[in-house]
PDB file of C-alpha atoms in Angstrom:
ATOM      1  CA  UNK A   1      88.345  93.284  95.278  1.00  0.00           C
ATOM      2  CA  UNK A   2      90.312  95.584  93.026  1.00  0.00           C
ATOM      3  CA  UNK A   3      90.947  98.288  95.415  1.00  0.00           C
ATOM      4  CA  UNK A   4      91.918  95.771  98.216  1.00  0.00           C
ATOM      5  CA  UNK A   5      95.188  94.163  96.898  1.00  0.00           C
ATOM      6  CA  UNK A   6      95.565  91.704 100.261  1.00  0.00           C
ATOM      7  CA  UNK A   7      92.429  90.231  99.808  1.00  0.00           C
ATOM      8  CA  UNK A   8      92.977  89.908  95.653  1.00  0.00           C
ATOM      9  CA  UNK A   9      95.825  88.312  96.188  1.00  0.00           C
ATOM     10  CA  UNK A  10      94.330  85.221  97.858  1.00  0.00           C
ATOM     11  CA  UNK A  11      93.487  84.352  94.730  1.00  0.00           C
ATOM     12  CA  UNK A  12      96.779  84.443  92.936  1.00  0.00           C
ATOM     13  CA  UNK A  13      97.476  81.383  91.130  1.00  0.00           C
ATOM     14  CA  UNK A  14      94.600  79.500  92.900  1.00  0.00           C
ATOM     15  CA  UNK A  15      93.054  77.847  89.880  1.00  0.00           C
ATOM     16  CA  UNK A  16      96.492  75.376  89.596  1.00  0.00           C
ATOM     17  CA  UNK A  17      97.964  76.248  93.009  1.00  0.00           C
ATOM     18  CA  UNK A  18      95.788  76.521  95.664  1.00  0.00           C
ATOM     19  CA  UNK A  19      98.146  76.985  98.484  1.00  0.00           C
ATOM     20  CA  UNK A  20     100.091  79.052  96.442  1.00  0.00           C
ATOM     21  CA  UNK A  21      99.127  82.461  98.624  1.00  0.00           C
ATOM     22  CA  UNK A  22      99.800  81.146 102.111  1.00  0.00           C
ATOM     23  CA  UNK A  23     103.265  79.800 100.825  1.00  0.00           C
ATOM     24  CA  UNK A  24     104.585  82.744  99.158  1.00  0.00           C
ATOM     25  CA  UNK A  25     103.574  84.791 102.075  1.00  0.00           C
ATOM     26  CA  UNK A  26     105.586  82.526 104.251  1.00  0.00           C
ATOM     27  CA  UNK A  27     108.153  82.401 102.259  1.00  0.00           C
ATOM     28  CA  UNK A  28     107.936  86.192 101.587  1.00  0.00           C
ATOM     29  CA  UNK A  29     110.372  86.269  98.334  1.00  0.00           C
ATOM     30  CA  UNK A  30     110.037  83.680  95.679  1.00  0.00           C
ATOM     31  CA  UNK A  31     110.399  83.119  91.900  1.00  0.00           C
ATOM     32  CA  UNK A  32     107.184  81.708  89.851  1.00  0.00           C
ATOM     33  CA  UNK A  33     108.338  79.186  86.897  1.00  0.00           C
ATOM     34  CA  UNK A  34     106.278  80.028  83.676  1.00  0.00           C
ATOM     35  CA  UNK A  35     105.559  78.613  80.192  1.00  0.00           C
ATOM     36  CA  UNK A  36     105.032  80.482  76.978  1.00  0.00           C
ATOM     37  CA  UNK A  37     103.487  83.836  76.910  1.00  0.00           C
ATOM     38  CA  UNK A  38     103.658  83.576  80.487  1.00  0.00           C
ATOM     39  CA  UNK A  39     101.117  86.517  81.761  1.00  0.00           C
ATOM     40  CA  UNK A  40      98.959  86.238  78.771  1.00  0.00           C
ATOM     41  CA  UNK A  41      95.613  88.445  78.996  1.00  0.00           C
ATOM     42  CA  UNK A  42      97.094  89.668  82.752  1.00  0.00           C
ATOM     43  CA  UNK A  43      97.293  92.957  81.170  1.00  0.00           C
ATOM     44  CA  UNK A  44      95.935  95.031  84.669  1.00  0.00           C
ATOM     45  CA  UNK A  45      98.565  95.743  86.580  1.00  0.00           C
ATOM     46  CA  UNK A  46      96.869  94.005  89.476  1.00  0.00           C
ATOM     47  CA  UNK A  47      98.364  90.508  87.955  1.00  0.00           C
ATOM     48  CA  UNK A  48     101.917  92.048  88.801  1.00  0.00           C
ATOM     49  CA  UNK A  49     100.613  94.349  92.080  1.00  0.00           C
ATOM     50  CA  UNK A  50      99.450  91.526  94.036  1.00  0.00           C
ATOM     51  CA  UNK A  51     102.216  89.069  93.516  1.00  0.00           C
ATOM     52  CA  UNK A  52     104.502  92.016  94.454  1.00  0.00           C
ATOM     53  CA  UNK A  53     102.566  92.794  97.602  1.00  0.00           C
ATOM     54  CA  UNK A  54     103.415  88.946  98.449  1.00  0.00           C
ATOM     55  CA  UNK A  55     106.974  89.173  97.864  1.00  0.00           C
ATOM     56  CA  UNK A  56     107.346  87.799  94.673  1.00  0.00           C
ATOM     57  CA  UNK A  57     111.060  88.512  93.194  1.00  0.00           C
ATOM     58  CA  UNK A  58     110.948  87.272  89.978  1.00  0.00           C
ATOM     59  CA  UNK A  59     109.409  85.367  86.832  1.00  0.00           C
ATOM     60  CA  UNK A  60     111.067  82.615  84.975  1.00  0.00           C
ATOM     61  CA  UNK A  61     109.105  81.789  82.274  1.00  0.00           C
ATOM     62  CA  UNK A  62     109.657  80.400  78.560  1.00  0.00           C
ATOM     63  CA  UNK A  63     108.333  83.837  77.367  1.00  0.00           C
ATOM     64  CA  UNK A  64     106.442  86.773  78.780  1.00  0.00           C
ATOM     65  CA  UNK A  65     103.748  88.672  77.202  1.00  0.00           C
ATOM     66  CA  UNK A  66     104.259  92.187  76.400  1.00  0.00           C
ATOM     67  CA  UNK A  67     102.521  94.139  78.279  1.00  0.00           C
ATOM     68  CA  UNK A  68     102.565  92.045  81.653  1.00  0.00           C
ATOM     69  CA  UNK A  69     106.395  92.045  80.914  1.00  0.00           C
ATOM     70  CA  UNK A  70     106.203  96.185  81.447  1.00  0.00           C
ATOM     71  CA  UNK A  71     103.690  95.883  84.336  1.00  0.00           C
ATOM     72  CA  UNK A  72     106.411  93.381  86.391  1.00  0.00           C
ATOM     73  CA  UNK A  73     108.864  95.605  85.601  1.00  0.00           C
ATOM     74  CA  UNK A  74     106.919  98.435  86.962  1.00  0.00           C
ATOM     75  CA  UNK A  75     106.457  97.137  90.013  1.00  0.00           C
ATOM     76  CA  UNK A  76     110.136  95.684  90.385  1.00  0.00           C
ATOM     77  CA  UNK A  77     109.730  91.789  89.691  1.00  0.00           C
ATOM     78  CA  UNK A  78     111.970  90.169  87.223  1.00  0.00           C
ATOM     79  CA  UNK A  79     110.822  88.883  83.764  1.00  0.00           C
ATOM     80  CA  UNK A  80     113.491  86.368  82.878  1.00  0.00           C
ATOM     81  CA  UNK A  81     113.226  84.025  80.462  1.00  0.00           C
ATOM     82  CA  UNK A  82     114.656  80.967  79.878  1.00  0.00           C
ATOM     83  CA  UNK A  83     117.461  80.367  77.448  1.00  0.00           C
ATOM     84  CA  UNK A  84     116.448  77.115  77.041  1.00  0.00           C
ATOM     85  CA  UNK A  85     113.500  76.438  77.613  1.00  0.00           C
ATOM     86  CA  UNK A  86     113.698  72.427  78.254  1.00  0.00           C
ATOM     87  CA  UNK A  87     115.615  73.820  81.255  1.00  0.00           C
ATOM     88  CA  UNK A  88     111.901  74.778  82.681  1.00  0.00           C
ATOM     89  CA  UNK A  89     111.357  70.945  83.535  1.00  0.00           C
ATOM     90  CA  UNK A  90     114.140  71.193  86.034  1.00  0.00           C
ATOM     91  CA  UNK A  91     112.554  73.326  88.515  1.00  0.00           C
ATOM     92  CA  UNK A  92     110.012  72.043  91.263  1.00  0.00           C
ATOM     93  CA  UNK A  93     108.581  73.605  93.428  1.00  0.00           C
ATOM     94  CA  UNK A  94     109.800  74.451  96.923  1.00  0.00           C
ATOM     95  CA  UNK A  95     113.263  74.480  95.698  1.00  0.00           C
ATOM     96  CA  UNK A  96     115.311  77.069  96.270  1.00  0.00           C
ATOM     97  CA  UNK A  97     116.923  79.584  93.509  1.00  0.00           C
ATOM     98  CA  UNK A  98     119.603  82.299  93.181  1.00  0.00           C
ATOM     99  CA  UNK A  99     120.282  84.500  90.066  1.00  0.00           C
ATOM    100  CA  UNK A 100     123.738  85.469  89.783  1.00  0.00           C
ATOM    101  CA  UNK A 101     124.496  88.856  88.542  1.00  0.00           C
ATOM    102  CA  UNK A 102     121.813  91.275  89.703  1.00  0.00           C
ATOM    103  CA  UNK A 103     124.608  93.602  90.630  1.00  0.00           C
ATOM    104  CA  UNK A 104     125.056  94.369  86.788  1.00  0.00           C
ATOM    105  CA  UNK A 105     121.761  94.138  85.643  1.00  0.00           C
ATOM    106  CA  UNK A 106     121.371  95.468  81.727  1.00  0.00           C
ATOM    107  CA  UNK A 107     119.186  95.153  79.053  1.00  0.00           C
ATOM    108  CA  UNK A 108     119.544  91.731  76.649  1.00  0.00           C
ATOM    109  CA  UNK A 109     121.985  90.313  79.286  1.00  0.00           C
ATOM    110  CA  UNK A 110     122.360  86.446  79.738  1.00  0.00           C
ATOM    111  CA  UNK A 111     122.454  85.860  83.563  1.00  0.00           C
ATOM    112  CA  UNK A 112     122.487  82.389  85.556  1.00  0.00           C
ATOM    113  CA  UNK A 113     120.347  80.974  87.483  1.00  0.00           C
ATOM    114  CA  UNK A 114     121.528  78.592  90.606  1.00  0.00           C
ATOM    115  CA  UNK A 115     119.350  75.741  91.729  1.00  0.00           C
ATOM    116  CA  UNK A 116     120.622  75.687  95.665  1.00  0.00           C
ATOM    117  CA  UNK A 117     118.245  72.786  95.855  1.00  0.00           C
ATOM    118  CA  UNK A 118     119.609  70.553  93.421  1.00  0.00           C
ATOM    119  CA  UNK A 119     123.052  72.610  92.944  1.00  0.00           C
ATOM    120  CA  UNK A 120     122.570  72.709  89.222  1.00  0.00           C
ATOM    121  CA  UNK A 121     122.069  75.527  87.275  1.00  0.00           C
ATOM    122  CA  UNK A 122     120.550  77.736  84.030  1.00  0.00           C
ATOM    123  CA  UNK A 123     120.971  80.163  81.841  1.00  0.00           C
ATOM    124  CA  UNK A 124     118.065  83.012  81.640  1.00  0.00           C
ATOM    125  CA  UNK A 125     117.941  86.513  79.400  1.00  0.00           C
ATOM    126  CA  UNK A 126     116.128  89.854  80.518  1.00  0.00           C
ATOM    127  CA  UNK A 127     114.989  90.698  77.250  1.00  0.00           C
ATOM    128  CA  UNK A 128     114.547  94.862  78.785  1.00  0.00           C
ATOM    129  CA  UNK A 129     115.209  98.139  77.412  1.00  0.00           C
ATOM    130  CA  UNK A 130     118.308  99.952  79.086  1.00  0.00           C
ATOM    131  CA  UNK A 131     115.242 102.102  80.370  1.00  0.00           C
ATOM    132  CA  UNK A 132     113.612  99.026  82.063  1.00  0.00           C
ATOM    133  CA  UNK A 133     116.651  97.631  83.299  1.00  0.00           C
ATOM    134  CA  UNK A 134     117.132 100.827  85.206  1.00  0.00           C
ATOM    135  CA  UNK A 135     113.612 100.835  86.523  1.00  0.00           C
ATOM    136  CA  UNK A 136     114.409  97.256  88.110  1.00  0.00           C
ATOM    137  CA  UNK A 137     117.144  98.590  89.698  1.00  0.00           C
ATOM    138  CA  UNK A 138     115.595 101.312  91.161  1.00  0.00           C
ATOM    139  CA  UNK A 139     113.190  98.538  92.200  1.00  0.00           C
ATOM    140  CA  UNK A 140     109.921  99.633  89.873  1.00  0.00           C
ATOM    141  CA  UNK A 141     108.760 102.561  88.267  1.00  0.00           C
ATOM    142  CA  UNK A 142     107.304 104.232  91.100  1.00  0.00           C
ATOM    143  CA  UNK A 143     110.641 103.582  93.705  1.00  0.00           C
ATOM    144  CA  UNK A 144     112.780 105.317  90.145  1.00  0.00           C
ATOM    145  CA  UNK A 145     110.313 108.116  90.185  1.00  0.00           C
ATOM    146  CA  UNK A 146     110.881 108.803  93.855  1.00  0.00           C
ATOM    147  CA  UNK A 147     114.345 108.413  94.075  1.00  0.00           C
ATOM    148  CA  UNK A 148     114.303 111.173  91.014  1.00  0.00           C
ATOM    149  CA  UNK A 149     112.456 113.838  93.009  1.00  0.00           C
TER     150      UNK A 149
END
């Protein structure tokens, strides 16, 4: 299934989500909530492809492995991570989210993190370089290396 990235990404999450897929296509954006070392042995870039290819936005996690970190970020999804991380428990799923300050995205910033759902909020870091900041911006490493040529 490696070269067919709609049918891999059936399988996205299914082992503690099973609907997972045929929500976040519906949905077509979304945020996944993480715990530590969130993307842990995901170290293909087909663990960040084909949640991309369904729309996902973003990761909120308590911390992100390294080198799944750089894959999201090279295909435009946001590793955030929580400030603190007790604020994990206050997400459900289904609920609706908004991070506040994409406009000025930069590396080591503190942005926030609006719970439409509930109307409370958190406080999340992107723990980039200035270089991946600016690849997230231009929306991945491949959409920065377009827009260079």
């Amino acid at each position: 299934l490696r070269a067919n990235i709609p049918a891999i990404s059936r399988y996205i999450f299914s082992n503690i989500d099973p609907n997972y897929h045929q929500r976040q296509q519906q949905a077509g954006a979304g945020f996944v909530i993480g715990g530590k070392n969130y993307g842990q042995g995901s170290s293909r870039e087909h663990a960040a492809l084909a949640p991309r290819y369904l729309g996902l936005k973003g990761v909120i996690a308590e911390s992100v492995a390294r080198i799944h970190k750089a894959n999201l970020v090279n295909f435009g999804i946001l590793p955030l991570e929580f400030v603190n991380p007790a604020d994990r428990s206050s997400v459900e799923k289904g609920q609706k989210l908004a991070v506040e300050g994409l406009d000025k995205l930069s590396a080591g910033q503190t942005l926030t993190v609006k719970n439409l759902t509930t109307g409370t909020g958190f406080e999340v870091k992107l723990d980039l370089s200035e270089r991946q900041a600016e690849m997230l911006k231009a929306g991945g490493l491949l959409a920065q290396v377009a827009a260079q040529k």
